[in-house]
XYZ file of C-alpha atoms in Angstrom:
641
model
C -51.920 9.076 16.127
C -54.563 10.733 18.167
C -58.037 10.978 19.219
C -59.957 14.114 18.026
C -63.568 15.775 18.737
C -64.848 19.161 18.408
C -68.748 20.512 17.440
C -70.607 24.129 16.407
C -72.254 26.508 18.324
C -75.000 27.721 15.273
C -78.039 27.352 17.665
C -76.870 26.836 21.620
C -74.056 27.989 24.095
C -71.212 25.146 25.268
C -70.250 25.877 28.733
C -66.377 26.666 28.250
C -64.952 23.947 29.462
C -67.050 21.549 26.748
C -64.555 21.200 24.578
C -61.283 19.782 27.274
C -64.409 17.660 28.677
C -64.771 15.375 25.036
C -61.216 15.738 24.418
C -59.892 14.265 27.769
C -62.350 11.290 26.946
C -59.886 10.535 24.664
C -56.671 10.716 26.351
C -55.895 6.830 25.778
C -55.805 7.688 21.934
C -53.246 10.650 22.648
C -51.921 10.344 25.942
C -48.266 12.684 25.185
C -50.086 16.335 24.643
C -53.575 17.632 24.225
C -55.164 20.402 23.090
C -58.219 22.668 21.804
C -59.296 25.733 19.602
C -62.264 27.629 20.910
C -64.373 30.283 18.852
C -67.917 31.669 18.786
C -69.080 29.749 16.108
C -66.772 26.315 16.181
C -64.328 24.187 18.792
C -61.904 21.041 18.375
C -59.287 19.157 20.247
C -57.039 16.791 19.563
C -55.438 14.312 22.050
C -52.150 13.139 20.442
C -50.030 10.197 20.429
C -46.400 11.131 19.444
C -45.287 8.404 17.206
C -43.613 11.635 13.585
C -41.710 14.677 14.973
C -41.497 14.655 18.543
C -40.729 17.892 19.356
C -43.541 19.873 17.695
C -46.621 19.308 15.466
C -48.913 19.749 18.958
C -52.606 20.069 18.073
C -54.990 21.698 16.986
C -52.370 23.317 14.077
C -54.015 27.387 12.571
C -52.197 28.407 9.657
C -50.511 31.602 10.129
C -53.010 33.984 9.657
C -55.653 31.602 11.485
C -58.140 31.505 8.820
C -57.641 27.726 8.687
C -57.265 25.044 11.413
C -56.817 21.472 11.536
C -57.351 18.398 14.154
C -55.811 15.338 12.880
C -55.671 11.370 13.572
C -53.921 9.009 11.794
C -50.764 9.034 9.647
C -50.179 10.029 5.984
C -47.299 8.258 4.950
C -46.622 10.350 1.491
C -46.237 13.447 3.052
C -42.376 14.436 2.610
C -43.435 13.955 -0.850
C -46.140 16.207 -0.193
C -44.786 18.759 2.034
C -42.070 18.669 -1.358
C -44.677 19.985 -3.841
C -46.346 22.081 -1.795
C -42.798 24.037 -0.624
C -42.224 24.378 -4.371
C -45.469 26.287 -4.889
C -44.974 28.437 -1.568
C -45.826 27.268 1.332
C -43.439 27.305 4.542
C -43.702 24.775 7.147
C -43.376 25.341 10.880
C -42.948 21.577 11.802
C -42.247 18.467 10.260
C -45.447 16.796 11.439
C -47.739 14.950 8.736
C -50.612 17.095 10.343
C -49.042 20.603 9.159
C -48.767 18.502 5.902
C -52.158 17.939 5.550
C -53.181 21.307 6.725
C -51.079 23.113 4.037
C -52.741 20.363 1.084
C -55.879 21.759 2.090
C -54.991 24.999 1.967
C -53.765 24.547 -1.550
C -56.493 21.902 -2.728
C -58.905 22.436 -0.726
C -61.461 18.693 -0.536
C -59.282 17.412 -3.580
C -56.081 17.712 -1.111
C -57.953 13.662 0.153
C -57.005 12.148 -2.711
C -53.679 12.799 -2.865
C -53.122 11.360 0.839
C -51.599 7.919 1.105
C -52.828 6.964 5.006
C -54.496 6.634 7.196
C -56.829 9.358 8.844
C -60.070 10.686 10.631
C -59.772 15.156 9.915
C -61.654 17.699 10.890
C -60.192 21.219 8.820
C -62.020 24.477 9.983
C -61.693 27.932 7.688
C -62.726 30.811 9.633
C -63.909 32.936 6.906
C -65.992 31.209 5.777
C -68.062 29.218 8.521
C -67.417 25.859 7.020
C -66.059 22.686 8.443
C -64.910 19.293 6.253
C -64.475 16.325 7.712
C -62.762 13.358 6.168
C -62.153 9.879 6.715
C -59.213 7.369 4.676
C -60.499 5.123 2.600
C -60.700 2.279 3.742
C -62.112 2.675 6.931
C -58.482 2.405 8.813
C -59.534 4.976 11.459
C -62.858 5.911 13.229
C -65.576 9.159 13.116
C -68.311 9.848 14.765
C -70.953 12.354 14.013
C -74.250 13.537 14.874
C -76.238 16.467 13.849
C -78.367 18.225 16.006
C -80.865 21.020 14.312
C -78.471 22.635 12.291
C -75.013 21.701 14.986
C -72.691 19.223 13.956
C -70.859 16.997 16.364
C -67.825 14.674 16.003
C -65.356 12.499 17.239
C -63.569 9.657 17.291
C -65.240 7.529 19.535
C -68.542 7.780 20.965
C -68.105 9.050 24.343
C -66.607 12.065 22.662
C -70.271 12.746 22.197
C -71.593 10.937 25.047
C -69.748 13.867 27.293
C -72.958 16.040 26.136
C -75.707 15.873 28.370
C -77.710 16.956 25.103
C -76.985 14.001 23.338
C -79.711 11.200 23.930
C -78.684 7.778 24.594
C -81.352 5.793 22.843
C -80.315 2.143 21.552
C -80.917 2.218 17.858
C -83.082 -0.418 16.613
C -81.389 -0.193 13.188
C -77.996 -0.960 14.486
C -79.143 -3.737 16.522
C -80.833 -5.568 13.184
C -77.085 -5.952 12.003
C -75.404 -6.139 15.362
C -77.380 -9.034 16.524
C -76.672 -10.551 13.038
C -73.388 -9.694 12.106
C -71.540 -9.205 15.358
C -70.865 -5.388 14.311
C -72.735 -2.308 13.244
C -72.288 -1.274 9.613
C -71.690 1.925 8.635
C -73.469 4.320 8.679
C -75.420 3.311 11.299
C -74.488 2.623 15.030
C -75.899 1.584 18.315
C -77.320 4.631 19.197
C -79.462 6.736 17.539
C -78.998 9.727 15.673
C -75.277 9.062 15.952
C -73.254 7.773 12.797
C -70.137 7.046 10.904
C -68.613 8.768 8.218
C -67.987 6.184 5.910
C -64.771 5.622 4.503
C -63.524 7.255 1.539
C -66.084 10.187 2.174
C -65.735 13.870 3.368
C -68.822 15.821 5.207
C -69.014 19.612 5.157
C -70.639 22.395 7.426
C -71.239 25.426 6.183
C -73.101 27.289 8.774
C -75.484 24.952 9.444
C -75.739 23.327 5.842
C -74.484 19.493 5.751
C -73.546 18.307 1.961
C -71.661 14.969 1.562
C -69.444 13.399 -0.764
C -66.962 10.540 -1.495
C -63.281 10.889 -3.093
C -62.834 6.945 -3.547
C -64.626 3.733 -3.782
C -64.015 0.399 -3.290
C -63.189 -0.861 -6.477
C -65.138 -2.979 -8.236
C -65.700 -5.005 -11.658
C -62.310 -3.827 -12.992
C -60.662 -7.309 -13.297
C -57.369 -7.307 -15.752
C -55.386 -10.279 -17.135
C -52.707 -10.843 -15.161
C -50.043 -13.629 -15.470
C -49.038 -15.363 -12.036
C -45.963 -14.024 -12.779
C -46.719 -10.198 -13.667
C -49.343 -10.213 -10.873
C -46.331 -12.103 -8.333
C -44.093 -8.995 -9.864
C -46.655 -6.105 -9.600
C -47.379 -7.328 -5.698
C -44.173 -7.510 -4.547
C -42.805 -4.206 -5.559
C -46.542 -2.878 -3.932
C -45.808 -4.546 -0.868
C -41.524 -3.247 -0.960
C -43.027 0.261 -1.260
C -45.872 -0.061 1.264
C -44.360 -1.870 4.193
C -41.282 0.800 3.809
C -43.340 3.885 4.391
C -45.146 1.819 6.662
C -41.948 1.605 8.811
C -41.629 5.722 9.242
C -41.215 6.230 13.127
C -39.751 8.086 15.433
C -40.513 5.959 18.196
C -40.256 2.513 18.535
C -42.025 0.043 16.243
C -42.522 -3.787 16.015
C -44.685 -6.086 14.361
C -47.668 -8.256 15.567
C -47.116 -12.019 14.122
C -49.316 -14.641 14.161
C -47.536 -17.199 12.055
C -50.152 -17.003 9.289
C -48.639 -15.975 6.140
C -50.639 -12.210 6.389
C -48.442 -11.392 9.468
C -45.584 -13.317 8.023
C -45.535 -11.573 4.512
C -45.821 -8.302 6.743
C -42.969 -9.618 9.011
C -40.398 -10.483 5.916
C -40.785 -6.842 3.782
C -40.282 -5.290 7.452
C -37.425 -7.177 7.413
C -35.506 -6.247 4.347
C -36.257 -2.610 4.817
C -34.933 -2.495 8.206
C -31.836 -1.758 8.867
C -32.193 -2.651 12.685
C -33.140 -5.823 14.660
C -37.432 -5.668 14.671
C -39.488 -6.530 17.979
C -42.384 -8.985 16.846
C -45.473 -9.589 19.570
C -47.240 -12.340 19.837
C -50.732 -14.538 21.379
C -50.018 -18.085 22.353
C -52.781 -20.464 23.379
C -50.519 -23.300 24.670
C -51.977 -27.048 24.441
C -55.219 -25.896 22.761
C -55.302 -27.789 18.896
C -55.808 -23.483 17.657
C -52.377 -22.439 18.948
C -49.964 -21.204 16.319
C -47.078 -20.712 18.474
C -44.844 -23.537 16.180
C -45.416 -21.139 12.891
C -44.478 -18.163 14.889
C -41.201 -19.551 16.391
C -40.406 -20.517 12.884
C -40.989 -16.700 11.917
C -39.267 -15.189 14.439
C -36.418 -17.426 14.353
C -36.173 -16.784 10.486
C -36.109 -13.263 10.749
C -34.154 -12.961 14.245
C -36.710 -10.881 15.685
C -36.910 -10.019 19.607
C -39.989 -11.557 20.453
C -41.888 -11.253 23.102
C -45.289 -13.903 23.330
C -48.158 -14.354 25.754
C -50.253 -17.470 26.510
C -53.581 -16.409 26.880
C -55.423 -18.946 29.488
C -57.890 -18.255 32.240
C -54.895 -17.835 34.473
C -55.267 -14.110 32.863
C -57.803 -11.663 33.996
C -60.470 -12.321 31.474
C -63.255 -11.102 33.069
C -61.301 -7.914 34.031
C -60.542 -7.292 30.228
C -64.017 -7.923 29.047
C -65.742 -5.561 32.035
C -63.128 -2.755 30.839
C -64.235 -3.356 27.034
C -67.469 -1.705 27.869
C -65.556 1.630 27.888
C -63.124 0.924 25.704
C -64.551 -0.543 22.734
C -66.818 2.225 22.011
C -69.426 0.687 20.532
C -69.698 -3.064 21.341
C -68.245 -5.872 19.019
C -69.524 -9.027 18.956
C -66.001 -10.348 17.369
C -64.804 -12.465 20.317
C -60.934 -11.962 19.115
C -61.276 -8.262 20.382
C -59.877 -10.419 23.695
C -56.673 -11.438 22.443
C -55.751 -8.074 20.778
C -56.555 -6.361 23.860
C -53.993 -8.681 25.550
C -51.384 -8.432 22.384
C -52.086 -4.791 22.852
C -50.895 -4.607 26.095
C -48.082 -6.649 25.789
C -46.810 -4.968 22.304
C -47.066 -1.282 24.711
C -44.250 -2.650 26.926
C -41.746 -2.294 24.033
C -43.452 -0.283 21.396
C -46.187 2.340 20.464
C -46.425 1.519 16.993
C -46.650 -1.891 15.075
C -47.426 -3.383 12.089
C -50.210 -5.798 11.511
C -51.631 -8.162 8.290
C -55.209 -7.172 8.736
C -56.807 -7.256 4.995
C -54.861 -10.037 3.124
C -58.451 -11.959 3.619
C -60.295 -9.783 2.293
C -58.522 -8.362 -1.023
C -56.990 -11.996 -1.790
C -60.122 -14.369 0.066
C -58.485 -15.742 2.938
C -61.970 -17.045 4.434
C -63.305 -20.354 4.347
C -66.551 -18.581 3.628
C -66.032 -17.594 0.406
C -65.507 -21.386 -0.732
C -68.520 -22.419 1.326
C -70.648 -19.582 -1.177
C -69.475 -21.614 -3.833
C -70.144 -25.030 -2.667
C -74.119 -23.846 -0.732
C -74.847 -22.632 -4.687
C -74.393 -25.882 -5.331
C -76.325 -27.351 -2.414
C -78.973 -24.871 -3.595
C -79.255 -27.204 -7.057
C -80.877 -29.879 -4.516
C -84.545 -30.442 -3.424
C -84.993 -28.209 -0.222
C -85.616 -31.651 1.964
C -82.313 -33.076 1.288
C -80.625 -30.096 3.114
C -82.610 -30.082 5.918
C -82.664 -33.589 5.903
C -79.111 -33.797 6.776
C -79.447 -30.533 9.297
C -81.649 -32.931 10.933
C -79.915 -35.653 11.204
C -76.432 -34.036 12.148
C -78.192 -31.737 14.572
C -77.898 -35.066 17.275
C -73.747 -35.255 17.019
C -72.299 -34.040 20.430
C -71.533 -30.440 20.898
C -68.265 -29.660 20.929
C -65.825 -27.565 23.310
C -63.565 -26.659 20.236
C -63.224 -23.395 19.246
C -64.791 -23.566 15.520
C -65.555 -27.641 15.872
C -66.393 -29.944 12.858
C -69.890 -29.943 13.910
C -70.430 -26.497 14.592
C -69.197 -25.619 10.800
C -71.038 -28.655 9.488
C -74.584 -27.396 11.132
C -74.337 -23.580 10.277
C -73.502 -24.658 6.655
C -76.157 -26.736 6.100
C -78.250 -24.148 8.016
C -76.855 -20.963 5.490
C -77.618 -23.262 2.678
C -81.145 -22.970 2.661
C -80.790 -19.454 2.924
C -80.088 -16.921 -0.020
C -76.595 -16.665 -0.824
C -76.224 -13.017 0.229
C -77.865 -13.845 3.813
C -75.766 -16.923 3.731
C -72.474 -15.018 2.970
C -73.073 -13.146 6.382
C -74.394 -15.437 8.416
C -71.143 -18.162 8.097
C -69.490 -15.443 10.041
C -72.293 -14.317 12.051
C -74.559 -15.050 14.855
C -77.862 -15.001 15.287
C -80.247 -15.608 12.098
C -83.757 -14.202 11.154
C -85.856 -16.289 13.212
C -83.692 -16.582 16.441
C -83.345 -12.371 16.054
C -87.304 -12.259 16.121
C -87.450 -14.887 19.091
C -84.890 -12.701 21.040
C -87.059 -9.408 20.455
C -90.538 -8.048 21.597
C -89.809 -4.994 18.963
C -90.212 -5.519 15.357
C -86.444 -4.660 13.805
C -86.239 -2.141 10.624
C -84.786 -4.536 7.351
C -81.562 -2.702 7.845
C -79.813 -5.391 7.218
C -82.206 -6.640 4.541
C -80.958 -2.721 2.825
C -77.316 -4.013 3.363
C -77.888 -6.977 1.498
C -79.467 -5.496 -0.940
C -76.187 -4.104 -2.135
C -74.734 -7.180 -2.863
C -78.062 -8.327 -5.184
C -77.564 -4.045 -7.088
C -73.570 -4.363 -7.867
C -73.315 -4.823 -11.912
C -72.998 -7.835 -13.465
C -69.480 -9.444 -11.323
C -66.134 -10.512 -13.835
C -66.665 -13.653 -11.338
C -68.519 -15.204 -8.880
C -66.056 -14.105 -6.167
C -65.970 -10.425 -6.707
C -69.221 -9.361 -4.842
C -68.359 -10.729 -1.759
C -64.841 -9.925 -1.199
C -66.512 -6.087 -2.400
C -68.692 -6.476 0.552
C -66.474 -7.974 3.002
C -63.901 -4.866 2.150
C -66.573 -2.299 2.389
C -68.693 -3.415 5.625
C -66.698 -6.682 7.915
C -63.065 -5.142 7.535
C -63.404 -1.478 8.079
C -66.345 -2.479 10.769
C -65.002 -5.546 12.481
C -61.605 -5.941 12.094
C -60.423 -2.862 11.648
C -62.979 -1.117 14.473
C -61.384 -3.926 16.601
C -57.782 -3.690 15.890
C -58.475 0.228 17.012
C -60.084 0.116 20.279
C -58.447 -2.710 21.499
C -54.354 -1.019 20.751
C -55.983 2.619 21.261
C -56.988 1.436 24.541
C -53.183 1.246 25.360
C -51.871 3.807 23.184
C -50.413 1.766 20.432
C -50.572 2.792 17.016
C -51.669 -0.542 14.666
C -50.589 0.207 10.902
C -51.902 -2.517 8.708
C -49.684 -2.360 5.229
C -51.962 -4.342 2.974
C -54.392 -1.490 3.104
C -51.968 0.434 1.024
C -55.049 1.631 -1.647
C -52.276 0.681 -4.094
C -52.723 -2.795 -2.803
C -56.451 -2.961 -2.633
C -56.595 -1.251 -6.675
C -54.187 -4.251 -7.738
C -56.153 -6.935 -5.497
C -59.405 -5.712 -7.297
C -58.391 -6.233 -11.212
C -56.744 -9.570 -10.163
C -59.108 -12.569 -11.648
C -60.812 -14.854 -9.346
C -58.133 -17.650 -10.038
C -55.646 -16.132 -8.734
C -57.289 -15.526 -5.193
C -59.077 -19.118 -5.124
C -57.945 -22.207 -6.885
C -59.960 -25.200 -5.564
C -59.372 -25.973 -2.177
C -55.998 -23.196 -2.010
C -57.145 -19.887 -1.085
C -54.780 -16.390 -1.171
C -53.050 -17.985 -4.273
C -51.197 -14.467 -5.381
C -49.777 -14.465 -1.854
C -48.809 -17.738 -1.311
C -47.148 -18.026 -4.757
C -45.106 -14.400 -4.105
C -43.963 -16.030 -0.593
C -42.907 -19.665 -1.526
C -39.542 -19.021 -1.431
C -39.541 -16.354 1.361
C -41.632 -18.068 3.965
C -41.037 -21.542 5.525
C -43.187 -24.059 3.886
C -44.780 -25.016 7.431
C -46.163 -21.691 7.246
C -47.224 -21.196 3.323
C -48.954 -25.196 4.153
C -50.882 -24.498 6.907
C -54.741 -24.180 7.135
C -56.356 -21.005 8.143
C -56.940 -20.961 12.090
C -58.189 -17.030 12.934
C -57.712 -14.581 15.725
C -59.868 -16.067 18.190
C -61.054 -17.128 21.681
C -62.731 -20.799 22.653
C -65.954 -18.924 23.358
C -67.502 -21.747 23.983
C -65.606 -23.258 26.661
C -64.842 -20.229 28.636
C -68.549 -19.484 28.160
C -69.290 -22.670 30.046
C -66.434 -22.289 32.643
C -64.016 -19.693 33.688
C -66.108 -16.703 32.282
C -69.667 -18.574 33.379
C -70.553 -16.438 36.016
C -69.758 -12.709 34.131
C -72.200 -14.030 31.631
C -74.729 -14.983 33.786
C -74.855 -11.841 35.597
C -74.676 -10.034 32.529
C -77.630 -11.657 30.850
C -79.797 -11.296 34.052
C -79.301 -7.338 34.097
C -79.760 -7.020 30.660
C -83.171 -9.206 30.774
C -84.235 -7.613 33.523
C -83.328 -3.810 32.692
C -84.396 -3.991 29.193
C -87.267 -6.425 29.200
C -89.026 -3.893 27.130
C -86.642 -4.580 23.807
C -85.557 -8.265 24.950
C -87.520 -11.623 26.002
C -86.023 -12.451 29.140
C -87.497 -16.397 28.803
C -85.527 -16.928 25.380
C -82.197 -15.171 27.038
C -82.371 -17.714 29.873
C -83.046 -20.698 26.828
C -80.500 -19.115 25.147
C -77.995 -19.641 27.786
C -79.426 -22.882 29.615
C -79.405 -24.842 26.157
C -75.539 -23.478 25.523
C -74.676 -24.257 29.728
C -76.134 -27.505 29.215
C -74.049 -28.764 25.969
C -77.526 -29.190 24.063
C -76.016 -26.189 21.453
C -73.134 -24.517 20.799
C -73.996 -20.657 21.388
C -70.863 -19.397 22.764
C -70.411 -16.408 19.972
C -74.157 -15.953 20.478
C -74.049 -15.217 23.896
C -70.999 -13.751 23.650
C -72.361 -10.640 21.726
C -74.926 -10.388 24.293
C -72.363 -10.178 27.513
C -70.521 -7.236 25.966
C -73.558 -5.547 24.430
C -75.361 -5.796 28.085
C -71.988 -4.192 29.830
C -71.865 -1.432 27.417
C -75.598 -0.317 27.922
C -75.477 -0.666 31.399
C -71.816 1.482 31.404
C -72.882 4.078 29.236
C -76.550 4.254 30.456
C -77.918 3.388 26.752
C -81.869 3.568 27.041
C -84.000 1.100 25.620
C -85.303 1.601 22.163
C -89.101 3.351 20.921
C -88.548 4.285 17.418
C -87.031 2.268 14.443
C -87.037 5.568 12.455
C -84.312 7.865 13.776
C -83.439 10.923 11.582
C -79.813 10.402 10.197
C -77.389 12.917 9.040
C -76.750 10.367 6.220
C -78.852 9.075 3.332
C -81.277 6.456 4.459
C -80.124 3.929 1.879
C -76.478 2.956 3.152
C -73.755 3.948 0.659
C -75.579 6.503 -1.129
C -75.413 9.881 -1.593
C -77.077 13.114 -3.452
């Protein structure tokens, strides 16, 4: 694993020393060896974490005759079979890093050599002779890149401040990313916070070629390619996916372990591990003692099962919240209004005491729908059958019960239900798991936002006609909340103390099979991840197949209104007062009074405003003037000529 960065030199001189400059900002990412290429026309550097081949594989990696060159992060966990094939047709291999691997696939393969990876990955490959640089990102979205375009220069890296380290760069908030930010509680790709700087989207490659930018993809989410399946072929077919994945997914030469929440996602994970290790496995864990979200009963059951060595932390204000949060402002990047980024920063430190890799269950949710939301779509289409007055009616009337200091409380669901219900489904669909809607956006802002997130929508409304009703969304949720929340989280937060997160589910084997599975197999009434649960009744203790869904997640609320009270405060009064130009400071203050007071619950709102306030004012992000910033990318989001 590493962090990697590099740009061109078509139209303007780097002083020498650029390139060590946005390669030491990533240092976390790679923290055992780093290093750059330097030429008159192109530099990279790589910052690498050694998790395959110890002793060698340093980057960046030139082919022998340095025509070629490659910076690499990520993992590609087919590539002894690889490295087989390509031996057989000639090449000879100096290492036996994965990077060389994917070097010498290019080489022979040239863009094609993307399809044939099974990984994870963020690439830049340079070939001398010809001027021309590809990037490429895995498909699914696993691991970040950056990129901006400046006249006919191209920039990149893996985080932003790759390319905040050039003074040429503006800073300018992007008014396009803040439409979904403020919305969503992420930025979708392509866009981000700051204009003129994007993300390649997953499954796509960009190349150079001496100042010439063409795009393209090598895989898409599939979609509308549902199969018949018995419960017991499709029990069959997943299990032998999940043998295969989780055992390549266990390829280390350093020490690995597995993050377990008791849910059945980690669990699942936790068991294959199991069975394919011949050693005893380290599992970490987040406890949240005495609160009603803790979990800590399904992961002693877990652990005990599998006689891990487990090592657990009970995350309470007695920790250094605020200390986490402040560092977040460098460390997340970009700014993520997902409160949970707080307990995987803290199960990221604690998992680096014993281990620099480990395995997760991120995307069982999305490929078998794991969230409540996708029941509530079904049951607001429903509500939508009703005269208008009857839902807000009831919004009314339940809009007196008492706010609660719960995490996700009765009447907090209740009220943004009934609220998403007498919106359209596709805004609904969003806004179950989002923040702030429409009219509260406007009320916040003196600018006028673009419809970007109207355009994102917009994708859901143009897929073809859907084998069910559940197919668009969990589409969706794949293409823009995993590889843009969760997965964007799961990142920064372990990057930030250079551990390695693998999450085995996103096996594209897995996420093909998930796609042709029929709706009835994912949802069945009120049981949701049916395939999953069926595959692990006999694995998994039935305390852990039985329980309900609780999530990764904070008591924003509370903390909010006590031990991080005064953070937030301080952070909203900068941020009205140094950006009063974009933001009303009057509605801030309501914002925050009517959430103090217990008149509302607005913890996640005002959550995404702390940590987007502490990243402007870290990384000096000016205030938004133009909602039309020129993008390397097409304007409509997923599309490409």
């Amino acid at each position: 694993m590493c962090g990697i960065a590099g740009f061109t030199t078509k139209n303007w001189s780097a002083p020498p020393e650029r390139i060590r400059q946005a390669t030491a900002t990533l240092i976390h990412r790679g923290p055992d060896q780093q290093g750059v290429f330097q030429s008159n026309l192109f530099s990279m550097g790589a910052a690498r974490l050694k998790i395959i081949d110890l002793d060698s594989g340093n980057q960046p990696i030139l082919s022998e005759d340095g025509d070629f060159g490659i910076a690499f992060n990520g993992e590609i966990y087919n590539h002894l079979e690889l490295r087989a094939k390509l031996e057989k047709l000639g090449h000879r291999f100096e290492s036996h890093s994965d990077t060389e691997t994917v070097l010498r696939s290019f080489i022979q393969w040239d863009k094609d050599c993307f399809s044939r990876l099974r990984g994870m990955f963020a690439v830049a490959l340079w070939r001398k002779s010809e001027k021309r640089i590809v990037l490429a990102r895995d498909r699914m979205g696993i691991k970040p890149l950056y990129i901006a375009r400046v006249a006919n220069d191209l920039f990149f890296g893996s985080e932003l401040k790759a390319l905040f380290v050039h003074p040429e760069m503006e800073r300018r908030l992007s008014l396009h990313g803040l439409d979904c930010y403020l919305a969503l509680n992420y930025i979708p790709c392509p866009w981000t916070l700051v204009e003129g700087i994007e993300k390649l989207p997953p499954g796509e490659w960009l190349e150079w070629g001496d100042g010439e930018v063409s795009t393209g993809s090598y895989w898409q989410i599939p979609f509308g390619v549902s199969q018949s399946f018995t419960l017991e072929s499709a029990k069959e077919e997943l299990d032998a996916l999940l043998q295969d994945a989780v055992r390549e997914h266990l390829i280390s030469d350093v020490p690995l372990g597995v993050w377990l929440s008791g849910g059945i996602d980690s669990s699942t994970i936790l068991h294959y591990a199991a069975r394919a290790s011949s050693s005893q496995l380290k599992t970490f864990s987040i406890s949240f003692r005495g609160r009603s979200f803790d979990e800590t009963e399904y992961i002693h059951r877990a652990a005990k099962q599998y006689g891990t060595d487990h090592q657990e932390l009970d995350l309470s204000p007695e920790q250094d919240l605020q200390g986490a949060i402040e560092e977040f402002a460098y460390f997340s990047d970009e700014p993520s209004a997902d409160a949970g980024a707080l307990p995987v920063w803290f199960l990221s430190k604690l998992c680096k005491t014993k281990t620099t890799v480990a395995l997760s269950g991120e995307g069982a949710d999305e490929l078998f729908g794991g969230y409540l939301t996708y029941r509530a779509n079904r049951l607001a289409d429903r509500a939508r059958l009703l005269p208008r007055a009857i839902p807000r009616f009831a919004l009314a009337a339940f809009g007196h019960l008492p706010v609660s200091d719960e995490k996700i409380s009765f009447e907090y669901k209740l009220k943004r239900f009934l609220e998403g219900a007498l919106m359209p489904s596709a805004r609904a669909h969003v806004y179950w798991n989002g923040t702030f809607s429409d009219t509260e956006k406007a009320s916040l802002l003196k600018e006028k936002l673009p419809n970007s997130l109207n355009q994102l929508l917009a994708e859901l409304n143009g897929l073809p006609s859907a084998p069910d009703d559940l197919a668009p969304y969990l589409w969706f949720d794949q293409k823009y909340f995993l590889a843009d929340d969760i997965l964007t989280k799961s990142d920064r937060m372990s990057m930030a103390h250079s551990v390695e997160v693998r999450p085995p589910f996103l096996d594209h084997r897995i996420v093909e099979f998930a796609a042709k599975l029929p709706a009835s197999l994912k949802i069945r009434g009120t049981q949701q991840k049916v395939i999953l649960k069926e595959l692990m009744k006999d694995k998994l203790p039935p305390a852990i197949l039985g329980r309900k869904k609780i999530g990764f997640d904070i008591p924003a609320h509370e903390w909010l209104r006590g031990p991080l009270r005064s953070l937030l405060a301080d952070a909203l009064a900068y941020g009205a007062a140094e950006y009063s130009d974009v933001f009303r400071s009057d509605v801030i203050e309501t914002f925050l009074q009517l959430h103090l007071e217990r008149k509302a619950n607005l913890g996640y709102h005002l959550w995404g405003l702390l940590v987007l306030f502490l990243w402007m004012k870290k990384w000096r992000i000016q205030a938004a003037s133009s909602a039309t910033p020129s993008a390397i990318l097409q304007a409509k989001v997923g599309a490409y000529t």
